[in-house]
CSV table of N, CA and C in Angstrom, one decimal:
chain,number,residue,atom,x,y,z
A,3,MET,N,-18.6,-12.1,0.2
A,3,MET,CA,-19.6,-12.2,1.2
A,3,MET,C,-19.4,-11.3,2.4
A,4,PHE,N,-18.1,-11.3,2.9
A,4,PHE,CA,-17.8,-10.4,4.0
A,4,PHE,C,-17.8,-8.9,3.6
A,5,GLU,N,-17.5,-8.7,2.3
A,5,GLU,CA,-17.6,-7.4,1.8
A,5,GLU,C,-19.0,-6.8,1.8
A,6,ARG,N,-20.0,-7.7,1.6
A,6,ARG,CA,-21.4,-7.2,1.6
A,6,ARG,C,-21.8,-6.9,3.1
A,7,LEU,N,-21.3,-7.7,4.0
A,7,LEU,CA,-21.6,-7.4,5.4
A,7,LEU,C,-20.9,-6.1,5.8
A,8,GLN,N,-19.7,-5.9,5.4
A,8,GLN,CA,-19.0,-4.7,5.7
A,8,GLN,C,-19.7,-3.5,5.1
A,9,HIS,N,-20.2,-3.6,3.9
A,9,HIS,CA,-20.9,-2.6,3.2
A,9,HIS,C,-22.2,-2.3,4.0
A,10,PHE,N,-22.9,-3.3,4.5
A,10,PHE,CA,-24.1,-3.1,5.3
A,10,PHE,C,-23.8,-2.3,6.5
A,11,LEU,N,-22.8,-2.8,7.3
A,11,LEU,CA,-22.5,-2.1,8.6
A,11,LEU,C,-22.0,-0.7,8.3
A,12,ALA,N,-21.2,-0.5,7.3
A,12,ALA,CA,-20.8,0.9,7.0
A,12,ALA,C,-21.9,1.8,6.6
A,13,SER,N,-22.9,1.2,5.9
A,13,SER,CA,-24.0,2.0,5.4
A,13,SER,C,-24.9,2.5,6.6
A,14,LEU,N,-24.9,1.8,7.7
A,14,LEU,CA,-25.7,2.2,8.8
A,14,LEU,C,-25.2,3.5,9.4
A,15,SER,N,-23.9,3.8,9.3
A,15,SER,CA,-23.3,5.0,9.9
A,15,SER,C,-23.5,6.2,9.1
A,16,GLY,N,-24.0,6.0,7.9
A,16,GLY,CA,-24.2,7.2,7.0
A,16,GLY,C,-23.0,7.9,6.5
A,17,GLY,N,-21.8,7.3,6.8
A,17,GLY,CA,-20.6,7.9,6.3
A,17,GLY,C,-20.1,9.0,7.2
A,18,ASP,N,-20.8,9.4,8.3
A,18,ASP,CA,-20.3,10.5,9.1
A,18,ASP,C,-19.3,10.0,10.1
A,19,ASP,N,-18.7,10.9,10.8
A,19,ASP,CA,-17.6,10.5,11.7
A,19,ASP,C,-18.0,10.7,13.1
A,20,LYS,N,-19.2,10.2,13.5
A,20,LYS,CA,-19.7,10.3,14.8
A,20,LYS,C,-18.9,9.5,15.8
A,21,ARG,N,-18.6,10.1,16.9
A,21,ARG,CA,-17.8,9.4,18.0
A,21,ARG,C,-18.7,9.1,19.2
A,22,ALA,N,-19.7,9.8,19.4
A,22,ALA,CA,-20.7,9.6,20.4
A,22,ALA,C,-21.9,8.8,19.8
A,23,PHE,N,-22.5,7.9,20.6
A,23,PHE,CA,-23.5,7.1,20.0
A,23,PHE,C,-24.9,7.6,20.7
A,24,ALA,N,-25.7,8.3,19.9
A,24,ALA,CA,-27.0,8.7,20.3
A,24,ALA,C,-27.9,7.5,20.5
A,25,VAL,N,-28.9,7.6,21.3
A,25,VAL,CA,-29.8,6.6,21.5
A,25,VAL,C,-30.5,6.1,20.2
A,26,ASP,N,-30.8,7.1,19.3
A,26,ASP,CA,-31.4,6.7,18.1
A,26,ASP,C,-30.5,6.3,16.9
A,27,ASP,N,-29.2,6.2,17.3
A,27,ASP,CA,-28.2,5.8,16.3
A,27,ASP,C,-28.5,4.3,15.9
A,28,PRO,N,-28.7,4.0,14.6
A,28,PRO,CA,-29.1,2.6,14.3
A,28,PRO,C,-28.0,1.6,14.7
A,29,ARG,N,-26.8,2.0,14.8
A,29,ARG,CA,-25.7,1.1,15.3
A,29,ARG,C,-26.0,0.6,16.7
A,30,VAL,N,-26.6,1.5,17.5
A,30,VAL,CA,-26.9,1.1,18.9
A,30,VAL,C,-28.0,0.0,18.9
A,31,ALA,N,-29.0,0.2,18.0
A,31,ALA,CA,-30.1,-0.8,17.9
A,31,ALA,C,-29.5,-2.1,17.3
A,32,VAL,N,-28.6,-2.1,16.4
A,32,VAL,CA,-28.0,-3.3,15.8
A,32,VAL,C,-27.2,-4.0,16.9
A,33,MET,N,-26.4,-3.2,17.7
A,33,MET,CA,-25.6,-3.8,18.8
A,33,MET,C,-26.6,-4.5,19.8
A,34,ALA,N,-27.6,-3.8,20.1
A,34,ALA,CA,-28.6,-4.3,21.1
A,34,ALA,C,-29.2,-5.6,20.6
A,35,LEU,N,-29.6,-5.7,19.4
A,35,LEU,CA,-30.1,-6.9,18.8
A,35,LEU,C,-29.1,-8.0,18.8
A,36,CYS,N,-27.8,-7.7,18.5
A,36,CYS,CA,-26.8,-8.7,18.5
A,36,CYS,C,-26.6,-9.2,19.9
A,37,ILE,N,-26.6,-8.4,20.9
A,37,ILE,CA,-26.5,-8.8,22.3
A,37,ILE,C,-27.7,-9.7,22.7
A,38,GLN,N,-28.9,-9.3,22.3
A,38,GLN,CA,-30.0,-10.1,22.6
A,38,GLN,C,-29.9,-11.5,22.0
A,39,VAL,N,-29.5,-11.6,20.8
A,39,VAL,CA,-29.3,-12.9,20.1
A,39,VAL,C,-28.2,-13.7,20.8
A,40,MET,N,-27.1,-13.1,21.2
A,40,MET,CA,-26.0,-13.7,21.9
A,40,MET,C,-26.5,-14.3,23.2
A,41,GLU,N,-27.4,-13.6,23.9
A,41,GLU,CA,-27.9,-14.1,25.2
A,41,GLU,C,-29.0,-15.1,25.1
A,42,ALA,N,-29.6,-15.3,23.9
A,42,ALA,CA,-30.8,-16.1,23.7
A,42,ALA,C,-30.6,-17.5,24.2
A,43,ASP,N,-29.5,-18.1,24.1
A,43,ASP,CA,-29.3,-19.5,24.5
A,43,ASP,C,-28.8,-19.6,26.0
A,44,GLY,N,-28.8,-18.5,26.7
A,44,GLY,CA,-28.5,-18.5,28.1
A,44,GLY,C,-27.0,-18.5,28.4
A,45,LYS,N,-26.2,-18.4,27.4
A,45,LYS,CA,-24.7,-18.4,27.6
A,45,LYS,C,-24.1,-17.5,26.6
A,46,VAL,N,-23.2,-16.6,27.1
A,46,VAL,CA,-22.5,-15.7,26.2
A,46,VAL,C,-21.0,-16.1,26.3
A,47,LEU,N,-20.5,-16.7,25.2
A,47,LEU,CA,-19.2,-17.2,25.2
A,47,LEU,C,-18.2,-16.1,24.8
A,48,ASP,N,-16.9,-16.2,25.2
A,48,ASP,CA,-15.9,-15.2,24.8
A,48,ASP,C,-15.8,-15.2,23.3
A,49,VAL,N,-15.9,-16.3,22.6
A,49,VAL,CA,-15.7,-16.4,21.2
A,49,VAL,C,-16.9,-15.6,20.5
A,50,GLU,N,-18.0,-15.6,21.1
A,50,GLU,CA,-19.1,-14.8,20.5
A,50,GLU,C,-18.9,-13.3,20.7
A,51,LYS,N,-18.4,-12.9,21.9
A,51,LYS,CA,-18.1,-11.5,22.2
A,51,LYS,C,-17.0,-11.0,21.3
A,52,ALA,N,-16.0,-11.9,21.1
A,52,ALA,CA,-14.9,-11.5,20.2
A,52,ALA,C,-15.3,-11.3,18.8
A,53,ALA,N,-16.2,-12.2,18.3
A,53,ALA,CA,-16.7,-12.1,16.9
A,53,ALA,C,-17.5,-10.8,16.8
A,54,LEU,N,-18.3,-10.5,17.7
A,54,LEU,CA,-19.1,-9.3,17.7
A,54,LEU,C,-18.2,-8.1,17.6
A,55,ARG,N,-17.3,-8.0,18.5
A,55,ARG,CA,-16.4,-6.9,18.6
A,55,ARG,C,-15.6,-6.8,17.3
A,56,ALA,N,-15.1,-7.9,16.8
A,56,ALA,CA,-14.3,-7.8,15.5
A,56,ALA,C,-15.1,-7.3,14.4
A,57,ARG,N,-16.3,-7.8,14.2
A,57,ARG,CA,-17.1,-7.3,13.1
A,57,ARG,C,-17.5,-5.9,13.2
A,58,PHE,N,-17.8,-5.4,14.4
A,58,PHE,CA,-18.2,-4.0,14.5
A,58,PHE,C,-16.9,-3.1,14.3
A,59,LYS,N,-15.8,-3.5,14.9
A,59,LYS,CA,-14.6,-2.7,14.8
A,59,LYS,C,-14.1,-2.6,13.4
A,60,ASP,N,-14.1,-3.7,12.7
A,60,ASP,CA,-13.7,-3.6,11.3
A,60,ASP,C,-14.7,-2.9,10.4
A,61,TYR,N,-15.9,-3.1,10.5
A,61,TYR,CA,-16.9,-2.6,9.6
A,61,TYR,C,-17.2,-1.1,9.8
A,62,TYR,N,-17.1,-0.7,11.1
A,62,TYR,CA,-17.3,0.7,11.4
A,62,TYR,C,-16.0,1.5,11.4
A,63,ASP,N,-14.9,0.8,11.3
A,63,ASP,CA,-13.6,1.4,11.4
A,63,ASP,C,-13.4,2.3,12.6
A,64,ILE,N,-13.7,1.7,13.8
A,64,ILE,CA,-13.7,2.4,15.1
A,64,ILE,C,-12.6,1.8,15.9
A,65,ASP,N,-12.0,2.6,16.8
A,65,ASP,CA,-11.0,2.1,17.7
A,65,ASP,C,-11.6,1.4,18.9
A,66,GLU,N,-10.8,0.9,19.8
A,66,GLU,CA,-11.3,0.1,20.9
A,66,GLU,C,-12.2,1.0,21.9
A,67,LYS,N,-11.8,2.2,22.1
A,67,LYS,CA,-12.5,3.1,23.0
A,67,LYS,C,-13.9,3.4,22.4
A,68,GLU,N,-14.0,3.6,21.1
A,68,GLU,CA,-15.3,3.9,20.5
A,68,GLU,C,-16.1,2.6,20.5
A,69,LEU,N,-15.5,1.5,20.3
A,69,LEU,CA,-16.2,0.2,20.3
A,69,LEU,C,-16.7,-0.1,21.7
A,70,ASP,N,-15.9,0.2,22.7
A,70,ASP,CA,-16.4,0.0,24.1
A,70,ASP,C,-17.7,0.9,24.3
A,71,ALA,N,-17.6,2.1,23.8
A,71,ALA,CA,-18.8,3.0,24.0
A,71,ALA,C,-20.0,2.5,23.2
A,72,LEU,N,-19.8,1.9,22.0
A,72,LEU,CA,-20.9,1.4,21.3
A,72,LEU,C,-21.5,0.1,22.0
A,73,VAL,N,-20.6,-0.7,22.5
A,73,VAL,CA,-21.1,-1.9,23.2
A,73,VAL,C,-21.8,-1.5,24.4
A,74,ALA,N,-21.3,-0.5,25.2
A,74,ALA,CA,-22.0,-0.1,26.4
A,74,ALA,C,-23.4,0.5,26.0
A,75,ALA,N,-23.4,1.3,25.0
A,75,ALA,CA,-24.7,1.9,24.5
A,75,ALA,C,-25.7,0.8,24.1
A,76,GLY,N,-25.2,-0.2,23.4
A,76,GLY,CA,-26.1,-1.3,23.0
A,76,GLY,C,-26.5,-2.1,24.2
A,77,ALA,N,-25.6,-2.3,25.1
A,77,ALA,CA,-26.0,-3.1,26.3
A,77,ALA,C,-27.0,-2.3,27.1
A,78,ASP,N,-26.8,-1.0,27.3
A,78,ASP,CA,-27.8,-0.2,28.0
A,78,ASP,C,-29.2,-0.3,27.4
A,79,ALA,N,-29.2,-0.1,26.0
A,79,ALA,CA,-30.4,-0.1,25.3
A,79,ALA,C,-31.1,-1.5,25.4
A,80,GLU,N,-30.3,-2.5,25.3
A,80,GLU,CA,-30.8,-3.9,25.4
A,80,GLU,C,-31.4,-4.2,26.8
A,81,SER,N,-30.8,-3.7,27.8
A,81,SER,CA,-31.3,-4.0,29.2
A,81,SER,C,-32.6,-3.2,29.5
A,82,GLU,N,-32.8,-2.1,28.8
A,82,GLU,CA,-34.0,-1.3,29.0
A,82,GLU,C,-35.2,-1.8,28.1
A,83,ALA,N,-34.9,-2.6,27.1
A,83,ALA,CA,-35.9,-3.0,26.2
A,83,ALA,C,-36.7,-4.2,26.7
A,84,ILE,N,-38.0,-4.3,26.4
A,84,ILE,CA,-38.7,-5.4,26.9
A,84,ILE,C,-38.9,-6.5,25.8
A,85,ASP,N,-38.7,-6.1,24.5
A,85,ASP,CA,-38.8,-7.0,23.4
A,85,ASP,C,-38.0,-6.5,22.2
A,86,PHE,N,-38.0,-7.2,21.1
A,86,PHE,CA,-37.3,-6.9,19.9
A,86,PHE,C,-37.9,-5.7,19.2
A,87,PHE,N,-39.2,-5.5,19.4
A,87,PHE,CA,-40.0,-4.5,18.6
A,87,PHE,C,-39.4,-3.1,18.8
A,88,HIS,N,-38.9,-2.8,20.0
A,88,HIS,CA,-38.3,-1.5,20.3
A,88,HIS,C,-37.2,-1.1,19.2
A,89,PHE,N,-36.4,-2.1,18.9
A,89,PHE,CA,-35.3,-1.9,18.0
A,89,PHE,C,-35.7,-2.1,16.5
A,90,THR,N,-36.5,-3.2,16.3
A,90,THR,CA,-36.8,-3.5,14.9
A,90,THR,C,-37.7,-2.5,14.2
A,91,SER,N,-38.6,-1.9,15.0
A,91,SER,CA,-39.5,-0.9,14.4
A,91,SER,C,-38.8,0.3,13.9
A,92,GLU,N,-37.8,0.8,14.6
A,92,GLU,CA,-37.0,1.9,14.2
A,92,GLU,C,-36.1,1.5,13.0
A,93,LEU,N,-35.5,0.3,13.1
A,93,LEU,CA,-34.6,-0.2,12.0
A,93,LEU,C,-35.3,-0.4,10.7
A,94,LYS,N,-36.6,-0.9,10.9
A,94,LYS,CA,-37.4,-1.1,9.7
A,94,LYS,C,-37.6,0.2,8.9
A,95,ARG,N,-37.8,1.2,9.6
A,95,ARG,CA,-38.0,2.6,9.0
A,95,ARG,C,-36.7,3.1,8.4
A,96,GLN,N,-35.6,2.9,9.1
A,96,GLN,CA,-34.3,3.5,8.7
A,96,GLN,C,-33.5,2.7,7.6
A,97,LEU,N,-33.7,1.4,7.6
A,97,LEU,CA,-32.9,0.6,6.7
A,97,LEU,C,-33.6,0.1,5.5
A,98,SER,N,-32.9,0.0,4.4
A,98,SER,CA,-33.4,-0.6,3.2
A,98,SER,C,-33.6,-2.1,3.4
A,99,GLU,N,-34.3,-2.7,2.4
A,99,GLU,CA,-34.5,-4.1,2.5
A,99,GLU,C,-33.2,-4.8,2.5
A,100,GLU,N,-32.3,-4.4,1.6
A,100,GLU,CA,-30.9,-5.1,1.6
A,100,GLU,C,-30.2,-4.9,2.9
A,101,GLN,N,-30.3,-3.8,3.6
A,101,GLN,CA,-29.7,-3.6,4.8
A,101,GLN,C,-30.3,-4.5,5.9
A,102,ARG,N,-31.6,-4.6,5.9
A,102,ARG,CA,-32.3,-5.5,6.9
A,102,ARG,C,-31.9,-6.9,6.7
A,103,ILE,N,-31.8,-7.4,5.4
A,103,ILE,CA,-31.3,-8.7,5.2
A,103,ILE,C,-29.9,-8.9,5.6
A,104,GLY,N,-29.1,-7.9,5.4
A,104,GLY,CA,-27.7,-7.9,5.9
A,104,GLY,C,-27.6,-8.0,7.4
A,105,LEU,N,-28.5,-7.4,8.1
A,105,LEU,CA,-28.6,-7.4,9.6
A,105,LEU,C,-28.9,-8.9,10.0
A,106,ILE,N,-29.8,-9.5,9.3
A,106,ILE,CA,-30.1,-10.9,9.6
A,106,ILE,C,-28.8,-11.8,9.4
A,107,GLY,N,-28.1,-11.5,8.4
A,107,GLY,CA,-26.8,-12.2,8.1
A,107,GLY,C,-25.8,-12.0,9.3
A,108,LEU,N,-25.7,-10.7,9.7
A,108,LEU,CA,-24.9,-10.4,10.9
A,108,LEU,C,-25.3,-11.2,12.1
A,109,LEU,N,-26.6,-11.3,12.4
A,109,LEU,CA,-27.0,-12.0,13.5
A,109,LEU,C,-26.6,-13.5,13.5
A,110,TRP,N,-26.8,-14.1,12.3
A,110,TRP,CA,-26.4,-15.5,12.1
A,110,TRP,C,-24.9,-15.6,12.3
A,111,GLU,N,-24.1,-14.7,11.8
A,111,GLU,CA,-22.6,-14.7,12.0
A,111,GLU,C,-22.3,-14.8,13.5
A,112,ILE,N,-23.0,-14.0,14.3
A,112,ILE,CA,-22.8,-14.0,15.8
A,112,ILE,C,-23.2,-15.4,16.4
A,113,VAL,N,-24.3,-15.9,15.9
A,113,VAL,CA,-24.8,-17.2,16.4
A,113,VAL,C,-23.8,-18.3,16.1
A,114,TYR,N,-23.2,-18.3,14.9
A,114,TYR,CA,-22.3,-19.4,14.5
A,114,TYR,C,-20.9,-19.2,14.9
A,115,ALA,N,-20.6,-18.1,15.7
A,115,ALA,CA,-19.3,-17.8,16.1
A,115,ALA,C,-18.8,-18.9,17.0
A,116,ASP,N,-19.7,-19.5,17.8
A,116,ASP,CA,-19.3,-20.6,18.7
A,116,ASP,C,-19.4,-22.0,18.0
A,117,GLY,N,-19.8,-22.0,16.7
A,117,GLY,CA,-19.8,-23.3,15.9
A,117,GLY,C,-21.1,-24.0,16.0
A,118,GLU,N,-22.1,-23.5,16.7
A,118,GLU,CA,-23.4,-24.2,16.8
A,118,GLU,C,-24.5,-23.1,17.0
A,119,ARG,N,-25.7,-23.6,16.7
A,119,ARG,CA,-26.9,-22.7,16.9
A,119,ARG,C,-27.9,-23.5,17.8
A,120,SER,N,-28.5,-22.7,18.7
A,120,SER,CA,-29.5,-23.3,19.6
A,120,SER,C,-30.9,-22.9,19.1
A,121,GLU,N,-31.8,-23.7,19.6
A,121,GLU,CA,-33.2,-23.4,19.2
A,121,GLU,C,-33.7,-22.0,19.6
A,122,MET,N,-33.2,-21.6,20.7
A,122,MET,CA,-33.5,-20.2,21.2
A,122,MET,C,-32.9,-19.1,20.3
A,123,GLU,N,-31.7,-19.3,19.9
A,123,GLU,CA,-31.1,-18.3,19.0
A,123,GLU,C,-31.8,-18.3,17.6
A,124,ASP,N,-32.2,-19.5,17.2
A,124,ASP,CA,-33.0,-19.7,15.9
A,124,ASP,C,-34.3,-18.9,16.1
A,125,HIS,N,-35.0,-19.1,17.2
A,125,HIS,CA,-36.2,-18.5,17.4
A,125,HIS,C,-36.1,-16.9,17.5
A,126,ALA,N,-35.1,-16.5,18.1
A,126,ALA,CA,-34.8,-15.0,18.3
A,126,ALA,C,-34.6,-14.4,16.9
A,127,ILE,N,-33.8,-15.0,16.0
A,127,ILE,CA,-33.6,-14.5,14.7
A,127,ILE,C,-34.9,-14.6,13.9
A,128,TRP,N,-35.6,-15.7,14.0
A,128,TRP,CA,-36.9,-15.8,13.3
A,128,TRP,C,-37.8,-14.6,13.6
A,129,ARG,N,-37.9,-14.3,14.9
A,129,ARG,CA,-38.8,-13.2,15.3
A,129,ARG,C,-38.2,-11.8,14.8
A,130,ILE,N,-37.0,-11.6,14.9
A,130,ILE,CA,-36.4,-10.4,14.5
A,130,ILE,C,-36.6,-10.2,13.0
A,131,ALA,N,-36.3,-11.3,12.2
A,131,ALA,CA,-36.5,-11.2,10.8
A,131,ALA,C,-38.0,-10.9,10.4
A,132,ASP,N,-38.9,-11.5,11.1
A,132,ASP,CA,-40.3,-11.3,10.9
A,132,ASP,C,-40.6,-9.8,11.2
A,133,LEU,N,-40.2,-9.3,12.3
A,133,LEU,CA,-40.4,-7.9,12.6
A,133,LEU,C,-39.8,-6.9,11.6
A,134,LEU,N,-38.7,-7.3,11.0
A,134,LEU,CA,-38.0,-6.4,10.1
A,134,LEU,C,-38.5,-6.6,8.7
A,135,GLY,N,-39.4,-7.5,8.5
A,135,GLY,CA,-40.0,-7.7,7.1
A,135,GLY,C,-39.1,-8.5,6.2
A,136,VAL,N,-38.2,-9.3,6.8
A,136,VAL,CA,-37.3,-10.2,6.0
A,136,VAL,C,-38.0,-11.5,5.9
A,137,SER,N,-38.0,-12.0,4.6
A,137,SER,CA,-38.7,-13.2,4.3
A,137,SER,C,-38.0,-14.4,5.0
A,138,GLY,N,-38.8,-15.5,5.2
A,138,GLY,CA,-38.3,-16.7,5.6
A,138,GLY,C,-37.2,-17.3,4.7
A,139,ARG,N,-37.4,-17.1,3.4
A,139,ARG,CA,-36.4,-17.6,2.5
A,139,ARG,C,-35.1,-16.9,2.6
A,140,GLU,N,-35.1,-15.5,2.8
A,140,GLU,CA,-33.9,-14.8,3.0
A,140,GLU,C,-33.2,-15.1,4.3
A,141,ARG,N,-34.0,-15.3,5.3
A,141,ARG,CA,-33.5,-15.6,6.7
A,141,ARG,C,-32.8,-17.0,6.6
A,142,ILE,N,-33.4,-18.0,5.9
A,142,ILE,CA,-32.8,-19.3,5.8
A,142,ILE,C,-31.5,-19.2,5.0
A,143,MET,N,-31.6,-18.5,3.9
A,143,MET,CA,-30.4,-18.3,3.0
A,143,MET,C,-29.2,-17.7,3.8
A,144,LYS,N,-29.5,-16.7,4.6
A,144,LYS,CA,-28.4,-16.1,5.5
A,144,LYS,C,-27.9,-17.1,6.5
A,145,ARG,N,-28.8,-17.9,7.1
A,145,ARG,CA,-28.4,-18.9,8.0
A,145,ARG,C,-27.5,-19.9,7.4
A,146,GLN,N,-27.8,-20.4,6.2
A,146,GLN,CA,-27.0,-21.4,5.5
A,146,GLN,C,-25.7,-20.8,5.1
A,147,GLU,N,-25.6,-19.5,4.7
A,147,GLU,CA,-24.3,-18.9,4.4
A,147,GLU,C,-23.4,-18.8,5.6
A,148,ALA,N,-24.0,-18.4,6.7
A,148,ALA,CA,-23.2,-18.3,8.0
A,148,ALA,C,-22.8,-19.7,8.4
A,149,ALA,N,-23.6,-20.7,8.3
A,149,ALA,CA,-23.2,-22.0,8.7
A,149,ALA,C,-22.1,-22.6,7.8
A,150,GLN,N,-22.2,-22.3,6.5
A,150,GLN,CA,-21.1,-22.7,5.6
A,150,GLN,C,-19.8,-22.1,6.0
A,151,ARG,N,-19.8,-20.8,6.2
A,151,ARG,CA,-18.6,-20.1,6.6
A,151,ARG,C,-18.0,-20.6,7.9
A,152,ALA,N,-18.9,-20.8,8.9
A,152,ALA,CA,-18.5,-21.4,10.2
A,152,ALA,C,-17.9,-22.8,10.0
A,153,GLY,N,-18.5,-23.6,9.2
A,153,GLY,CA,-17.9,-24.9,8.9
A,153,GLY,C,-16.6,-24.9,8.2
A,154,ALA,N,-16.5,-24.0,7.2
A,154,ALA,CA,-15.2,-23.8,6.5
A,154,ALA,C,-14.1,-23.3,7.4
A,155,GLN,N,-14.5,-22.3,8.3
A,155,GLN,CA,-13.5,-21.8,9.2
A,155,GLN,C,-13.1,-22.9,10.2
A,156,ALA,N,-14.0,-23.7,10.7
A,156,ALA,CA,-13.6,-24.8,11.6
A,156,ALA,C,-12.7,-25.8,10.9
A,157,ALA,N,-13.0,-26.1,9.7
A,157,ALA,CA,-12.2,-27.1,8.9
A,157,ALA,C,-10.8,-26.5,8.7
A,158,HIS,N,-10.7,-25.2,8.4
A,158,HIS,CA,-9.4,-24.6,8.3
A,158,HIS,C,-8.6,-24.6,9.6
A,159,GLU,N,-9.3,-24.4,10.7
A,159,GLU,CA,-8.6,-24.4,12.0
A,159,GLU,C,-8.1,-25.8,12.4
A,160,GLU,N,-8.9,-26.8,12.0
A,160,GLU,CA,-8.6,-28.2,12.3
A,160,GLU,C,-7.3,-28.6,11.5
A,161,THR,N,-7.3,-28.2,10.3
A,161,THR,CA,-6.2,-28.6,9.4
A,161,THR,C,-5.0,-27.7,9.4
A,162,GLY,N,-5.2,-26.6,10.1
A,162,GLY,CA,-4.1,-25.6,10.2
A,162,GLY,C,-3.9,-24.7,9.0
A,163,GLU,N,-4.9,-24.8,8.0
A,163,GLU,CA,-4.9,-23.9,6.9
A,163,GLU,C,-5.3,-22.5,7.2
A,164,THR,N,-5.0,-21.6,6.4
A,164,THR,CA,-5.4,-20.2,6.5
A,164,THR,C,-6.1,-19.7,5.4
């Protein structure tokens, strides 16, 4: 499951070794959407930020400096956008159906990083999925997968298992 998410994020970079993040880089749009979903419930927790950074760092194989640049580019793009359409329209053209579904999975991973989901986060992902052409069925499946992983991770943390 994490391998599929890793494959999705790696596929966005096209395999090149870009160190600067252009405005039209799909990774910037993905980061901006992640930030918008994190902010949807009105609180951005450290655990959510850490989950976002960990996933992007691992999947793009970038160092902290590059990750900081990507987060900054995504935050800048997010602050200038008035809605999700700005990002989703471009991503819908650039990404395959599998990649768009993977993006919805990533968004759910960010939502469940704090162990719960809010109605506002749910609505944000519903809207993004709709704009990306991801079916309700796929969106719900990705939500359930992320919730299961979050529950399993919480259970391991409570029992001290790894």
